Structures are given as C-alpha cells and as structure tokens.
Coordinates of C-alpha atoms in Angstrom, one line a residue:
Chain A
M18 CA -12.6 5.5 -3.7
A19 CA -11.3 9.1 -4.1
L20 CA -10.5 10.3 -0.6
S21 CA -8.8 13.5 -1.4
S22 CA -7.7 15.6 -4.3
R23 CA -5.4 18.3 -3.5
S24 CA -3.6 20.3 -6.1
G25 CA 0.1 20.3 -6.4
V26 CA 2.4 18.3 -4.3
N27 CA 1.2 18.5 -0.7
G28 CA 0.2 22.0 -1.5
L29 CA 3.6 23.0 -2.8
P30 CA 3.2 25.1 -5.9
L31 CA 5.5 24.3 -8.7
K32 CA 7.1 27.6 -8.4
G33 CA 6.9 29.7 -5.3
E34 CA 4.2 32.2 -5.9
V35 CA 3.9 35.8 -4.6
R36 CA 0.9 36.2 -2.5
G37 CA -1.1 39.3 -3.5
A38 CA -0.3 41.9 -0.9
G39 CA -3.0 41.5 1.7
G40 CA -5.3 40.3 -0.9
C41 CA -4.7 43.3 -3.2
H42 CA -4.5 41.5 -6.6
H43 CA -5.8 44.4 -8.6
G44 CA -2.6 46.4 -8.8
G45 CA -3.4 48.6 -5.7
V46 CA -0.5 49.3 -3.4
D47 CA -0.9 47.8 0.1
L48 CA 0.8 50.4 2.3
G49 CA 1.4 48.0 5.2
R50 CA 3.0 45.5 2.9
A51 CA 5.1 48.2 1.2
W52 CA 6.5 49.4 4.5
L53 CA 7.3 45.8 5.5
G54 CA 9.2 45.4 2.3
L55 CA 11.3 48.5 3.1
A56 CA 11.8 47.3 6.6
Y57 CA 13.1 44.0 5.2
L58 CA 15.6 45.9 3.1
M59 CA 16.7 47.8 6.2
L60 CA 17.4 44.5 7.9
G61 CA 19.6 43.6 5.0
A62 CA 21.4 46.9 5.4
A63 CA 21.8 46.3 9.1
L64 CA 23.4 42.9 8.3
F65 CA 25.6 44.5 5.8
V66 CA 26.8 47.0 8.3
A67 CA 27.4 44.2 10.9
F68 CA 29.4 42.1 8.5
G69 CA 31.2 45.3 7.3
L70 CA 32.3 46.1 10.9
L71 CA 33.3 42.6 11.6
T72 CA 35.4 42.6 8.4
L73 CA 37.0 45.9 9.4
G74 CA 37.8 44.5 12.8
L75 CA 39.5 41.4 11.3
M76 CA 41.3 43.5 8.8
S77 CA 42.6 46.0 11.4
P78 CA 46.2 44.6 11.5
L79 CA 46.4 45.2 7.8
L80 CA 45.1 48.8 8.2
A81 CA 47.7 49.9 10.6
P82 CA 49.5 53.1 9.4
D83 CA 52.9 51.3 9.1
E84 CA 51.4 48.6 6.8
R85 CA 52.0 49.6 3.2
L86 CA 49.6 47.5 1.2
P87 CA 48.3 49.2 -1.9
P88 CA 44.6 50.3 -1.5
P89 CA 43.2 48.0 -4.3
V90 CA 44.7 45.0 -2.5
V91 CA 43.2 46.0 0.8
V92 CA 39.7 46.6 -0.8
T93 CA 39.9 43.2 -2.6
L94 CA 41.0 41.4 0.6
G95 CA 38.2 43.1 2.5
A96 CA 35.5 42.2 -0.1
V97 CA 36.7 38.6 -0.1
L98 CA 36.8 38.4 3.6
G99 CA 33.3 40.0 3.9
L100 CA 31.8 37.6 1.4
A101 CA 33.5 34.7 3.1
L102 CA 32.0 35.7 6.5
V103 CA 28.6 35.9 4.9
L104 CA 29.2 32.4 3.4
V105 CA 30.1 31.0 6.8
V106 CA 27.0 32.5 8.5
G107 CA 24.6 31.9 5.6
A108 CA 25.6 28.2 5.5
I109 CA 24.3 27.6 9.0
P110 CA 21.2 25.4 8.3
V111 CA 18.7 27.4 10.5
V112 CA 19.5 30.7 8.7
R113 CA 17.4 29.4 5.8
R114 CA 14.4 28.9 8.1
I115 CA 14.9 32.4 9.7
E116 CA 15.1 34.1 6.3
G117 CA 12.1 32.0 5.1
V118 CA 10.0 33.2 8.0
A119 CA 11.1 36.8 7.4
V120 CA 10.4 36.6 3.6
E121 CA 7.0 35.0 4.2
G122 CA 6.0 37.6 6.8
M123 CA 7.5 40.7 5.4
L124 CA 7.6 40.2 1.7
G125 CA 4.4 38.1 1.5
V126 CA 6.0 35.3 -0.5
D127 CA 4.0 32.1 -0.3
F128 CA 6.3 29.1 -0.7
G129 CA 3.4 26.8 -0.4
G130 CA 3.4 24.0 2.2
P131 CA 5.3 24.6 5.4
G132 CA 7.8 27.1 4.0
P133 CA 11.6 26.7 3.9
G134 CA 13.0 24.6 6.6
S135 CA 16.6 24.2 7.8
A136 CA 19.0 23.7 5.0
D137 CA 20.1 20.1 5.5
R138 CA 21.8 19.8 2.1
W139 CA 24.7 21.8 0.8
S140 CA 22.9 22.9 -2.3
D141 CA 20.2 24.5 -0.1
R142 CA 22.9 26.1 2.1
L143 CA 24.6 27.6 -0.9
R144 CA 21.2 28.9 -2.1
S145 CA 20.7 30.5 1.3
V146 CA 24.1 32.1 1.1
A147 CA 23.2 33.5 -2.3
W148 CA 20.0 34.8 -0.8
L149 CA 21.8 36.4 2.1
W150 CA 24.1 38.2 -0.3
A151 CA 21.2 39.4 -2.4
H152 CA 19.3 40.5 0.8
M153 CA 22.3 42.5 2.0
L154 CA 23.1 44.0 -1.4
A155 CA 19.5 45.2 -1.9
G156 CA 19.4 46.5 1.6
S157 CA 22.6 48.4 1.4
I158 CA 21.6 49.9 -2.0
F159 CA 18.4 51.1 -0.5
V160 CA 19.9 52.6 2.7
G161 CA 22.7 54.0 0.5
C162 CA 20.1 55.7 -1.6
A163 CA 18.2 56.9 1.5
V164 CA 21.4 58.5 2.9
T165 CA 22.6 60.1 -0.3
V166 CA 19.8 61.0 -2.7
P167 CA 17.7 63.3 -0.5
S168 CA 20.8 65.1 0.8
L169 CA 22.1 65.5 -2.8
G170 CA 18.7 67.1 -3.6
L171 CA 19.0 69.3 -0.6
E172 CA 22.4 70.5 -1.7
A173 CA 21.2 71.3 -5.2
S174 CA 18.1 73.1 -4.1
G175 CA 16.0 73.1 -0.9
W176 CA 12.8 71.8 -2.4
L177 CA 14.5 69.0 -4.3
V178 CA 14.7 67.1 -1.0
I179 CA 11.1 66.0 -1.5
P180 CA 11.6 64.3 -5.0
G181 CA 14.7 62.9 -3.5
F182 CA 12.7 61.1 -0.8
V183 CA 10.1 60.0 -3.3
L184 CA 12.8 58.6 -5.5
T185 CA 14.4 56.7 -2.6
I186 CA 11.1 55.2 -1.6
A187 CA 10.4 54.2 -5.2
A188 CA 13.8 52.6 -5.5
G189 CA 13.2 50.8 -2.3
L190 CA 9.8 49.4 -3.5
L191 CA 11.4 48.3 -6.8
L192 CA 14.3 46.6 -4.9
A193 CA 11.8 44.9 -2.6
A194 CA 9.8 43.7 -5.6
A195 CA 13.0 42.3 -7.2
V196 CA 14.0 40.5 -4.0
R197 CA 10.5 39.1 -3.7
R198 CA 10.7 37.7 -7.2
A199 CA 14.1 36.1 -6.5
A200 CA 12.9 34.5 -3.2
P201 CA 11.2 31.3 -4.7
A202 CA 14.3 30.4 -6.6
L203 CA 16.7 30.9 -3.8
L204 CA 14.7 30.0 -0.7
G205 CA 11.9 27.8 -2.3
P206 CA 11.7 24.1 -1.9
S207 CA 14.5 22.2 -3.7
A208 CA 14.0 19.1 -5.9
H209 CA 15.0 17.0 -2.9
E210 CA 12.4 18.6 -0.7
R211 CA 9.8 18.2 -3.3
I212 CA 10.6 14.5 -3.5
V213 CA 10.4 14.2 0.3
A214 CA 7.0 15.9 0.1
L215 CA 5.9 13.6 -2.7
E216 CA 7.0 10.6 -0.8
R217 CA 5.0 11.7 2.2
E218 CA 2.0 12.3 0.0
A219 CA 2.4 8.8 -1.5
R220 CA 2.7 7.3 2.0
E221 CA -0.5 9.1 3.1
L222 CA -2.3 8.0 0.0
G223 CA -1.0 4.5 0.5
E224 CA -2.4 4.5 4.1
R225 CA -5.7 5.8 2.8
N226 CA -5.8 3.1 0.2
R227 CA -5.1 0.5 2.8
I228 CA -8.0 1.8 4.9
A229 CA -10.3 1.8 1.9
R230 CA -9.3 -1.8 1.1
E231 CA -9.9 -2.8 4.7
I232 CA -13.4 -1.2 4.6
H233 CA -14.0 -3.0 1.3
D234 CA -12.8 -6.3 2.7
S235 CA -14.6 -6.2 6.0
V236 CA -17.9 -4.8 4.9
G237 CA -17.9 -6.9 1.7
H238 CA -17.2 -10.0 3.8
A239 CA -20.0 -9.2 6.2
L240 CA -22.5 -8.4 3.5
S241 CA -21.9 -11.6 1.6
L242 CA -22.4 -13.5 4.9
V243 CA -25.6 -11.6 5.5
G244 CA -26.7 -12.4 1.9
V245 CA -26.0 -16.1 2.1
Q246 CA -27.6 -16.5 5.5
A247 CA -30.7 -14.5 4.5
A248 CA -31.1 -16.4 1.3
A249 CA -30.9 -19.7 3.2
A250 CA -33.2 -18.5 5.9
G251 CA -35.8 -17.4 3.4
R252 CA -35.8 -20.7 1.6
V253 CA -36.3 -22.8 4.7
F254 CA -38.3 -20.3 6.8
A255 CA -41.3 -22.7 7.0
T256 CA -39.5 -26.0 7.1
D257 CA -36.6 -25.1 9.4
P258 CA -37.6 -22.2 11.6
A259 CA -34.8 -23.0 14.1
F260 CA -32.2 -22.4 11.4
A261 CA -34.1 -19.2 10.3
A262 CA -33.9 -17.8 13.8
E263 CA -30.2 -18.7 14.1
A264 CA -29.5 -17.1 10.7
L265 CA -31.3 -13.9 11.8
T266 CA -29.0 -13.7 14.8
S267 CA -25.9 -14.1 12.8
I268 CA -27.2 -11.5 10.3
E269 CA -27.8 -9.1 13.1
E270 CA -24.3 -9.6 14.6
A271 CA -22.6 -9.4 11.2
A272 CA -24.4 -6.2 10.4
R273 CA -23.6 -4.6 13.7
R274 CA -19.9 -5.4 13.5
A275 CA -19.6 -4.3 10.0
S276 CA -21.3 -1.0 10.9
A277 CA -18.8 -0.6 13.8
E278 CA -15.8 -1.3 11.6
L279 CA -17.1 1.1 9.0
D280 CA -17.7 3.8 11.5
H281 CA -14.3 3.2 12.9
A282 CA -12.5 3.3 9.6
L283 CA -14.3 6.5 8.6
G284 CA -13.3 8.0 12.0
V285 CA -9.7 7.2 11.1
L286 CA -10.0 8.9 7.8
R287 CA -11.7 11.9 9.3
A288 CA -9.1 12.3 12.0
E289 CA -6.4 12.3 9.3
K290 CA -8.2 14.9 7.3
V291 CA -8.4 17.2 10.4
E292 CA -4.8 16.5 11.1
G293 CA -3.9 17.5 7.5
A294 CA -5.8 20.7 7.9
E295 CA -4.3 21.8 11.2
R296 CA -0.7 20.8 10.5
G297 CA 1.0 19.2 13.4
R298 CA -2.0 18.9 15.7
G299 CA -3.5 15.4 15.4
P300 CA -6.1 14.0 17.7
D301 CA -4.6 13.1 21.1
L302 CA -5.6 11.9 24.5
S303 CA -8.2 14.6 24.9
D304 CA -10.0 13.2 21.8
L305 CA -10.2 9.7 23.4
P306 CA -13.7 10.2 24.9
D307 CA -15.0 11.1 21.4
L308 CA -13.4 8.0 19.9
V309 CA -15.0 5.9 22.6
A310 CA -18.4 7.5 22.2
A311 CA -18.2 6.9 18.4
T312 CA -17.4 3.3 18.9
S313 CA -20.3 3.0 21.4
R314 CA -22.7 4.7 19.0
A315 CA -21.7 2.1 16.3
G316 CA -23.2 -0.6 18.5
L317 CA -20.2 -1.8 20.4
G318 CA -20.7 -0.5 23.9
T319 CA -17.4 0.9 25.1
T320 CA -16.4 2.5 28.4
L321 CA -13.4 4.6 29.1
E322 CA -11.5 4.7 32.4
N323 CA -8.8 7.4 32.3
R324 CA -6.7 7.2 35.5
L325 CA -4.4 10.0 34.5
S326 CA -4.7 13.1 36.5
P327 CA -5.3 16.3 34.6
A328 CA -1.8 17.5 35.6
D329 CA -0.4 14.2 34.2
E330 CA -2.3 14.6 31.0
A331 CA -1.1 18.2 30.6
A332 CA 2.5 17.2 31.3
L333 CA 2.5 14.3 28.8
S334 CA 4.5 14.9 25.6
P335 CA 2.2 15.7 22.7
V336 CA 3.9 13.0 20.6
V337 CA 3.1 10.3 23.2
A338 CA -0.4 11.6 23.6
R339 CA -1.0 11.4 19.9
E340 CA 0.5 7.9 19.6
L341 CA -1.6 6.8 22.5
Y342 CA -4.7 8.0 20.7
R343 CA -3.7 6.2 17.5
L344 CA -3.0 3.0 19.3
A345 CA -6.3 3.2 21.1
Q346 CA -8.0 3.6 17.7
E347 CA -6.2 0.6 16.3
G348 CA -6.7 -1.4 19.5
L349 CA -10.4 -0.8 19.4
A350 CA -10.5 -2.0 15.7
N351 CA -8.6 -5.1 16.9
A352 CA -11.1 -5.6 19.7
I353 CA -14.1 -5.3 17.4
R354 CA -12.6 -8.0 15.3
H355 CA -11.7 -10.4 18.0
G356 CA -14.2 -10.1 20.7
A357 CA -17.7 -9.0 21.7
A358 CA -19.2 -5.9 23.2
P359 CA -18.7 -4.3 25.6
C360 CA -15.2 -2.9 25.4
H361 CA -13.3 -1.4 28.3
V362 CA -10.6 1.1 27.6
L363 CA -8.2 1.9 30.5
V364 CA -5.5 4.5 30.5
D365 CA -3.1 4.5 33.4
R366 CA 0.3 5.8 34.4
A367 CA 2.8 3.5 36.1
D368 CA 6.0 5.3 37.1
R369 CA 7.9 5.8 33.9
E370 CA 5.3 4.5 31.5
V371 CA 1.8 5.2 30.4
R372 CA -0.4 2.2 29.8
L373 CA -3.3 1.6 27.6
E374 CA -5.4 -1.6 28.0
I375 CA -8.5 -2.5 25.9
S376 CA -10.4 -5.6 27.0
N377 CA -13.6 -7.2 25.8
A378 CA -15.2 -10.6 26.2
L379 CA -14.2 -13.3 23.7
G380 CA -17.8 -14.5 23.6
G381 CA -20.5 -13.9 21.1
S382 CA -19.6 -15.8 18.0
P383 CA -15.8 -15.5 18.1
G384 CA -14.2 -14.6 14.8
T385 CA -17.5 -13.9 13.1
L386 CA -15.8 -11.3 10.9
R387 CA -12.4 -12.8 11.0
G388 CA -11.5 -13.4 7.4
P389 CA -8.3 -15.0 6.3
R390 CA -6.6 -11.7 5.4
R391 CA -7.5 -10.2 8.7
G392 CA -5.5 -12.4 10.9
G393 CA -4.2 -9.6 13.2
R394 CA -3.0 -7.4 10.4
G395 CA -3.4 -4.4 12.7
L396 CA -1.2 -5.8 15.5
P397 CA 2.2 -5.7 13.7
G398 CA 1.3 -2.1 12.8
M399 CA 0.5 -1.3 16.4
A400 CA 3.7 -2.9 17.6
A401 CA 5.7 -1.0 15.1
R402 CA 4.0 2.3 16.0
A403 CA 4.6 1.7 19.7
G404 CA 8.1 0.5 19.1
A405 CA 9.0 3.6 17.2
I406 CA 8.8 5.6 20.4
G407 CA 10.3 3.0 22.6
G408 CA 7.1 1.2 23.7
T409 CA 5.4 -2.1 23.2
A410 CA 2.0 -3.4 22.1
S411 CA 0.5 -6.9 22.3
A412 CA -2.9 -8.5 22.0
G413 CA -4.3 -11.9 22.8
P414 CA -6.8 -13.8 24.9
A415 CA -6.5 -13.7 28.7
D416 CA -9.1 -15.0 31.2
G417 CA -11.8 -15.3 28.6
E418 CA -11.2 -11.8 27.4
W419 CA -9.4 -10.4 24.4
V420 CA -6.9 -7.9 25.8
V421 CA -4.9 -5.4 23.9
R422 CA -2.0 -4.0 25.9
V423 CA 0.1 -1.0 25.1
S424 CA 2.9 0.5 27.1
L425 CA 4.6 3.7 26.1
P426 CA 7.5 5.5 27.9
W427 CA 6.4 8.4 30.0
V428 CA 7.9 11.5 28.4
G429 CA 7.2 14.9 29.7
A430 CA 6.1 17.8 27.5
R431 CA 9.6 19.3 27.7
Chain B
M23 CA -29.7 -38.2 -10.4
T24 CA -28.6 -36.0 -7.6
T25 CA -25.6 -33.7 -7.8
R26 CA -23.2 -34.3 -4.9
V27 CA -21.7 -31.1 -3.6
V28 CA -18.8 -30.3 -1.3
L29 CA -18.7 -26.8 0.2
V30 CA -15.4 -25.1 1.0
D31 CA -15.3 -21.8 2.9
D32 CA -13.3 -20.7 6.0
E33 CA -16.4 -18.9 7.4
P34 CA -18.6 -21.4 9.1
L35 CA -21.7 -19.2 8.8
I36 CA -21.3 -19.1 5.0
R37 CA -20.8 -22.9 4.9
R38 CA -23.9 -23.4 7.1
G39 CA -26.0 -21.0 5.0
L40 CA -25.0 -22.6 1.7
A41 CA -25.6 -26.1 3.1
V42 CA -29.1 -25.2 4.1
L43 CA -29.7 -23.5 0.8
L44 CA -28.5 -26.4 -1.3
A45 CA -30.0 -29.1 0.9
A46 CA -33.5 -27.6 0.3
E47 CA -33.2 -28.6 -3.3
P48 CA -34.3 -32.1 -4.1
D49 CA -31.7 -32.6 -6.9
L50 CA -28.7 -31.4 -4.8
E51 CA -27.0 -33.1 -1.9
V52 CA -24.3 -31.6 0.3
V53 CA -21.9 -34.4 1.0
G54 CA -19.3 -32.5 3.0
A55 CA -17.9 -29.2 4.0
A56 CA -14.3 -28.0 4.5
G57 CA -12.8 -24.9 6.1
D58 CA -9.6 -24.6 4.0
G59 CA -7.9 -25.8 0.9
A60 CA -6.0 -28.7 2.5
E61 CA -9.2 -30.1 4.2
A62 CA -11.0 -29.7 0.8
V63 CA -8.4 -31.8 -1.1
A64 CA -8.7 -34.6 1.5
L65 CA -12.4 -34.4 1.6
V66 CA -12.8 -34.5 -2.2
R67 CA -10.6 -37.6 -2.3
Q68 CA -12.7 -39.2 0.3
V69 CA -16.3 -38.5 -0.9
D70 CA -15.7 -38.0 -4.7
P71 CA -18.3 -35.2 -5.3
D72 CA -19.6 -33.9 -8.6
V73 CA -19.2 -30.3 -7.8
V74 CA -17.0 -28.3 -5.3
L75 CA -18.0 -24.8 -4.3
M76 CA -14.7 -23.3 -3.4
D77 CA -13.9 -20.0 -1.6
V78 CA -10.7 -18.6 -3.0
R79 CA -9.3 -16.6 -0.1
M80 CA -8.7 -18.9 2.8
P81 CA -6.0 -19.3 5.4
R82 CA -3.3 -22.0 5.0
V83 CA -4.0 -23.6 1.6
D84 CA -6.1 -21.2 -0.4
G85 CA -8.7 -22.0 -3.1
I86 CA -6.3 -21.6 -6.0
A87 CA -3.9 -24.2 -4.8
A88 CA -6.7 -26.6 -3.8
T89 CA -8.4 -26.1 -7.2
R90 CA -5.1 -27.0 -8.9
T91 CA -4.7 -30.1 -6.9
I92 CA -8.3 -31.2 -7.2
T93 CA -8.5 -30.7 -11.0
A94 CA -5.2 -32.4 -11.6
A95 CA -6.8 -35.7 -10.6
L96 CA -8.3 -38.2 -13.0
D97 CA -11.9 -37.4 -13.7
P98 CA -12.1 -34.6 -11.2
P99 CA -15.2 -32.8 -9.9
A100 CA -16.2 -29.5 -11.4
V101 CA -14.8 -26.7 -9.2
V102 CA -16.9 -23.5 -9.0
V103 CA -15.2 -20.7 -7.3
L104 CA -17.0 -18.7 -4.6
T105 CA -16.0 -15.1 -4.3
T106 CA -16.9 -12.0 -2.3
F107 CA -15.4 -9.7 -4.8
E108 CA -16.0 -9.5 -8.5
N109 CA -13.0 -9.0 -10.6
D110 CA -10.7 -10.5 -8.0
D111 CA -7.2 -11.5 -9.1
H112 CA -7.5 -14.6 -7.1
V113 CA -10.6 -15.7 -9.0
Y114 CA -8.7 -15.3 -12.3
D115 CA -5.9 -17.4 -10.9
A116 CA -8.3 -20.0 -9.8
L117 CA -9.8 -20.2 -13.3
L118 CA -6.3 -20.5 -14.7
A119 CA -5.8 -23.3 -12.1
G120 CA -8.7 -25.2 -13.5
A121 CA -11.9 -24.0 -12.0
R122 CA -15.0 -24.4 -14.2
G123 CA -16.4 -20.9 -13.4
F124 CA -17.1 -18.6 -10.5
V125 CA -20.1 -17.3 -8.6
L126 CA -20.4 -14.3 -6.4
K127 CA -21.4 -14.9 -2.7
R128 CA -23.8 -12.1 -3.2
A129 CA -25.5 -13.8 -6.1
T130 CA -29.2 -14.6 -5.8
A131 CA -30.1 -18.1 -4.6
E132 CA -31.3 -18.9 -8.1
E133 CA -28.0 -17.9 -9.6
L134 CA -26.1 -19.9 -7.1
L135 CA -28.2 -23.0 -7.7
T136 CA -27.8 -22.6 -11.4
A137 CA -24.1 -22.4 -11.1
V138 CA -24.0 -25.7 -9.2
R139 CA -26.3 -27.4 -11.7
L140 CA -24.6 -26.1 -14.8
A141 CA -21.1 -26.8 -13.5
R142 CA -21.6 -30.5 -14.5
E143 CA -22.5 -29.6 -18.1
P144 CA -19.3 -29.6 -20.0
D145 CA -20.9 -27.8 -23.0
T146 CA -21.9 -24.7 -21.1
L147 CA -19.8 -21.8 -20.0
L148 CA -20.9 -20.5 -16.6
F149 CA -21.9 -16.8 -16.6
P150 CA -20.0 -15.8 -19.8
T151 CA -20.6 -12.0 -19.1
R152 CA -19.1 -12.2 -15.7
L153 CA -16.2 -14.1 -17.0
R154 CA -15.6 -11.6 -19.7
D155 CA -15.8 -8.7 -17.2
L156 CA -13.3 -10.5 -15.0
V157 CA -10.8 -11.0 -17.8
A158 CA -11.3 -7.4 -18.9
S159 CA -10.6 -6.1 -15.4
Q160 CA -7.2 -7.9 -15.4
R161 CA -4.3 -5.7 -16.4
R162 CA -2.1 -8.6 -17.3
P163 CA 0.1 -8.7 -20.3
V164 CA -1.4 -10.6 -23.3
R165 CA 0.4 -13.9 -23.7
P166 CA 0.3 -14.9 -27.3
A167 CA -0.1 -18.6 -27.6
S168 CA 1.3 -20.3 -30.7
D169 CA -1.1 -23.3 -30.4
L170 CA -3.9 -20.9 -31.2
Q171 CA -2.4 -20.4 -34.6
R172 CA -2.9 -24.1 -35.3
L173 CA -6.7 -23.8 -35.1
S174 CA -8.4 -24.2 -38.4
E175 CA -10.6 -21.3 -39.5
R176 CA -13.7 -23.1 -38.5
E177 CA -12.3 -24.0 -35.1
A178 CA -11.4 -20.4 -34.6
D179 CA -15.0 -19.4 -35.4
V180 CA -16.2 -21.9 -32.9
L181 CA -13.8 -20.7 -30.2
R182 CA -14.9 -17.1 -30.7
R183 CA -18.5 -18.2 -30.2
M184 CA -17.6 -20.2 -27.1
A185 CA -16.1 -17.1 -25.7
R186 CA -19.3 -15.3 -26.2
G187 CA -21.0 -17.9 -24.1
L188 CA -22.9 -19.7 -26.8
S189 CA -23.8 -23.3 -26.3
N190 CA -23.0 -26.0 -28.9
A191 CA -26.6 -25.8 -30.2
E192 CA -26.4 -22.1 -30.5
I193 CA -23.1 -22.2 -32.3
A194 CA -24.5 -24.8 -34.7
A195 CA -27.4 -22.5 -35.5
E196 CA -25.1 -19.5 -36.1
L197 CA -22.7 -21.5 -38.3
V198 CA -25.5 -23.4 -40.0
V199 CA -24.0 -26.8 -39.2
G200 CA -25.0 -29.8 -37.1
V201 CA -24.5 -30.0 -33.4
E202 CA -22.4 -33.0 -33.8
T203 CA -20.1 -31.1 -36.1
V204 CA -19.7 -28.4 -33.5
K205 CA -19.0 -30.9 -30.9
T206 CA -16.2 -32.3 -33.0
H207 CA -14.8 -28.8 -33.5
V208 CA -15.0 -28.1 -29.8
G209 CA -13.2 -31.4 -29.1
S210 CA -10.4 -30.5 -31.5
V211 CA -10.1 -27.0 -30.1
L212 CA -9.7 -28.4 -26.6
A213 CA -7.2 -31.0 -27.9
K214 CA -5.1 -28.4 -29.8
L215 CA -5.0 -26.0 -26.9
G216 CA -4.3 -28.9 -24.5
V217 CA -7.0 -27.9 -22.1
R218 CA -9.6 -30.0 -20.3
D219 CA -12.8 -28.0 -20.6
R220 CA -14.6 -25.1 -22.2
T221 CA -13.8 -22.6 -19.5
Q222 CA -10.1 -23.3 -19.9
A223 CA -10.3 -22.9 -23.7
V224 CA -12.1 -19.5 -23.3
V225 CA -9.7 -18.2 -20.7
R226 CA -6.8 -19.1 -23.0
A227 CA -8.5 -17.3 -25.8
F228 CA -8.9 -14.2 -23.7
E229 CA -5.5 -14.5 -22.2
S230 CA -3.7 -14.8 -25.5
G231 CA -5.6 -11.8 -27.0
F232 CA -7.2 -14.2 -29.5
V233 CA -10.5 -12.9 -28.4
S234 CA -10.8 -9.4 -26.8
P235 CA -12.9 -9.4 -23.6
T236 CA -14.2 -6.0 -24.6
E237 CA -15.5 -7.2 -28.0

C-alpha cells in the first residue's frame, strides 16, 4: 500500500538549491531580491566593523605609544585575535540558525526541509564559523568598494562617480551571488542531519506500514468471518433458519466494526498527512469533536463530554493537547475492539492533571474482532506515549464496561 | 464412509460457521472443535479424526506447533491449514511442519469442502497453483538438499510433475507408463527424501530449488 511518495529525504534536496528569485527563473533580475542581497552584505560589513572595534579595544594596551612592537607583528596579532573572536562567536550553536534564517530570507536559498538548525555538532559549528568569516569578508569588500570606488571616480572626473556607483552595485550583486552559492555547503544539512532526517522518515514509514498491516489484519479477519458465516447461512437457509438469522447478525456486527476500524485507521493516516503538510501543527484537543463525529459516522455511536473550560483549553500546552488527541484516537480504536457501541469520551481537569476516559459497554459479542495478534497491541503503545510526557494510560473492564483511562500532567502553554 | 473432521480456530463464529457448513454434507462429520493449538492436540488424541482444519494464527499454541505435534504421531490425521491471508509466512511454516495443504477462509464453500475431501487422498496435491504462489511469494534462501541428487532420472521426472499438481494417473499418461509404476516411483521419492506425503515432497522440491515455483 503506497501511502506517500515524496522526493528526496524528507524534502531535503541532495544539495541545497538556490530558489529562483521570487520565481524569476528566466534570468530576469528581481529588484527586491537584489537589494536584499546587498543588505545581507551590509550586515556582514556591520559585523566586520563590530568585531574590528572589539579587536582594537582588546589590543589597546599593545597600541599605546610607549609600546614598541613592529607594525607587522601588531597587524598579525590583530588579525589572529579578530579571527579568533569570530570563531568563538560563530561556534555558538544558535548562530547557525540565525544565519540560516537570514540566508533563506535575504538570499533566497532553499535548504529544503526545515532549514539549518542549531549547530549541535562541532563539524557544523566550524562550518558556521567559516560561513561567518565568508559573510563578513564579502560584506566588508562590498562596503569597502562602496566607500572607495565612487569617490575615486569623483576625484578623477566629476561624471565618473556614476560608473563608480554602477560598478559598486555590480560588485555587490556578484558578491551576493557568490555567497549564495557557498551557502548550501557551509550552512546546508550535514551528513548527520541527513541521517537523522532519514531515520525520522523511516520511522514515519514504519508507522504507516504498521497501520496498513493493522487495516489488513482487522478487515481481512472480519471479511473472512463474514464469508464463512454467509456461506454457512446460505447452505442451511431452509433447514436451519435460526442459524441463518444468527449468522446474519454476526455478519452485520462484523461488517460494522470492520468499517469503524477502517474509518479510524484512515483517519489516523489523514491526520498524519495534514501534520506533515503543516509542520509542527498536528491535530489537538480542538480536533476531538471531529474525531468523535467520524467514529460515530462509522457506526459506533460516540459522545464527547469535554469538561475543560475554554480558558483551560487555551492554556494547555500544545504538546499535551496533541498527545491527548492521539491518545483519544488510540483509545477509541481500543474501545472499538473490546466493547460495543456507544462510546463515551470524557475529558476533564483535576488539579495538576488532565484526564481522558473512554468507556463503552462490554456487551454485544465481546471480542468479535479480537484476533490473536490484536491482544491489546495498542495499549503498550498508549502507555509509552503517555509515559513519555510523564502520564499514564491503562485499559480494562470495570463494572461491565470497557474503560480506557489516560492521565497526563497539566502543563501550561508557557 | 464419512470423513470425521476436527475444526480449530480461535474465532468461535468461524468455528460455528464451518461446523454448520460441513455438517450439511452427508459424507462429512464434525467430531469436535478447538480454540487453540493445545486444545487441538488434546482433542485429536481423543477423537482420532481423519482431517483437521487448522487455523495458523492463534493465541497460546499456534497452528504451526500444533500441526507439528499432530503429524508427528503414528498414522496422523491430514492437517489442512485455514488461513485468512494468502502467501502468509505462517502457512508456509505450517506446511513445513507437516500440513497436507491449505485453504483460504475466503474460499468458496465448494473449495473448502473439496479441500476437506481431498485431504485424505494421499495421491493428490491440494490446490497446486496456490501452493506454488505461496512458495514463490516466500523470499527465503534456497536450501540445496543433497538427498534430491540421489533421485534417479525417472524419479526426478515424477517429482517435477508432482510439483505441477499432476495426479499419479496424469503422470502415468505423460510418461507413458503404468499407474503402478508411477506409484512405485512416488514411493521411492518419498523414501529418498525422507518425507511422509506428497505435499512434503513438493515443498522440499520447491524449497531446495529443484523445481522453481515460477516455472
């Protein structure tokens, strides 16, 4: 079952590619993008000046009139100190992210995927440092040109100031283009980050395969039951009408449950697709009514009782809200397997915890669809999911009902 | 002569459906039903059926282990594996464990009844095409078997035709020999491979690469 086919590794291109400036792929010059490129160079120059001043400040004891160090030594010392300062600052992990955002926004470089994150590894930090040096170098060259070339023209002859300006701008555009080309190599995803992305992709794929297998299992199981019962009922329709009636009832139930499981599983897949599309924003508590409605539509009457106040709901951490949704989803699947309609879903807050309870009658024909490989496979997963954020999940019969209980710590939005 | 059948499936509704289906046939008699492999082994010892219809995937003792135990006995019943899924690894394992053949739960009533009736016939391979598809779907390494080299040319011819699902009479017609001769060859093939029945011989032939399931 092919569930998705995306090119590249999680959308990461193999080499960072340069996005056509504002969609201008046909060689036209996008003015806005060009100015942004020049502005990016000016930022580099500003950094250069800042580091230069800092270096001068630190060197001031050596520059006092009574110090008699030869000028080449002073210049070399200054250069080394300046480069070292950039190294120290550039190696700060978050600098890579900041530069990444600037490069994406101002130079229009598309790194693919989420863009450069914090540099957690030394190889990435060193690449960031190299990038910072390149940025400052290009910036200072550009600003250096801007300061000197037009005025040189002005000195030579009044009207030469205009070609001087044009030359400076052209040099700036060339520099920006060069910097843009170097960005993927110096800021783009490292092999390690690609592997992490690949692993995540593999995990997602594994999860999808698991769901596909579950659909196959549960629906296949139900359909063979329907087939056998229908075949038997057909054969003895005249001689054993009581059995035929009984078989029709089991067929009806099996079909309804299989349909509910199918709808549910497809809902999970759809939710994941949406989540993939809008990175970071998965379905959360606010999507619970939709989930409940979908389950009801599938033939398993389900009601939702949300006792959280709108203020509580707004204050709940998005992570907890999302996990609560996922747990409700899995809990409903569990309920479909172990009990009969209708289901009742309760969400409540108790002091420092938020609780989810899904209950339904054990009646009907218990375990109709409970195959050997479905002995609560979902429950360990739910417990792990809840446990990961400090909560608990359990399920079992209580007072003639199948009850799924989840408790998560109450964590505010921030 | 009625065929006495034991049904094994963890799903009561499947057991019930099959029981009604088989009981409607005058030549078949359901003598017992079990919900897992352990129950099945005990039940078979007790009622000594001719055929066991055995689900593979069951809780506790599964159909593979039960098939192995049941077919290890002296003069065992024919085990026919019941499966929801075609090309299931478990079904292949059950065949290796000694099952006579397999039938899909979604098979038509006729096919199911045929499987039960034919299971007792030692000279017939149950649903040869299905068996071949199952073997072809297995991505297991070919295990060359030296005992296959010991077959005479004629025995090898016979084994290839067995794998195609031909009956002894059909093989006799193809090789232009008498049925009794073919029976003798089949007997020596089974003896040389050290297997109990036709299905086992064919599975071995596929497994060792002696016959390709895609031929």
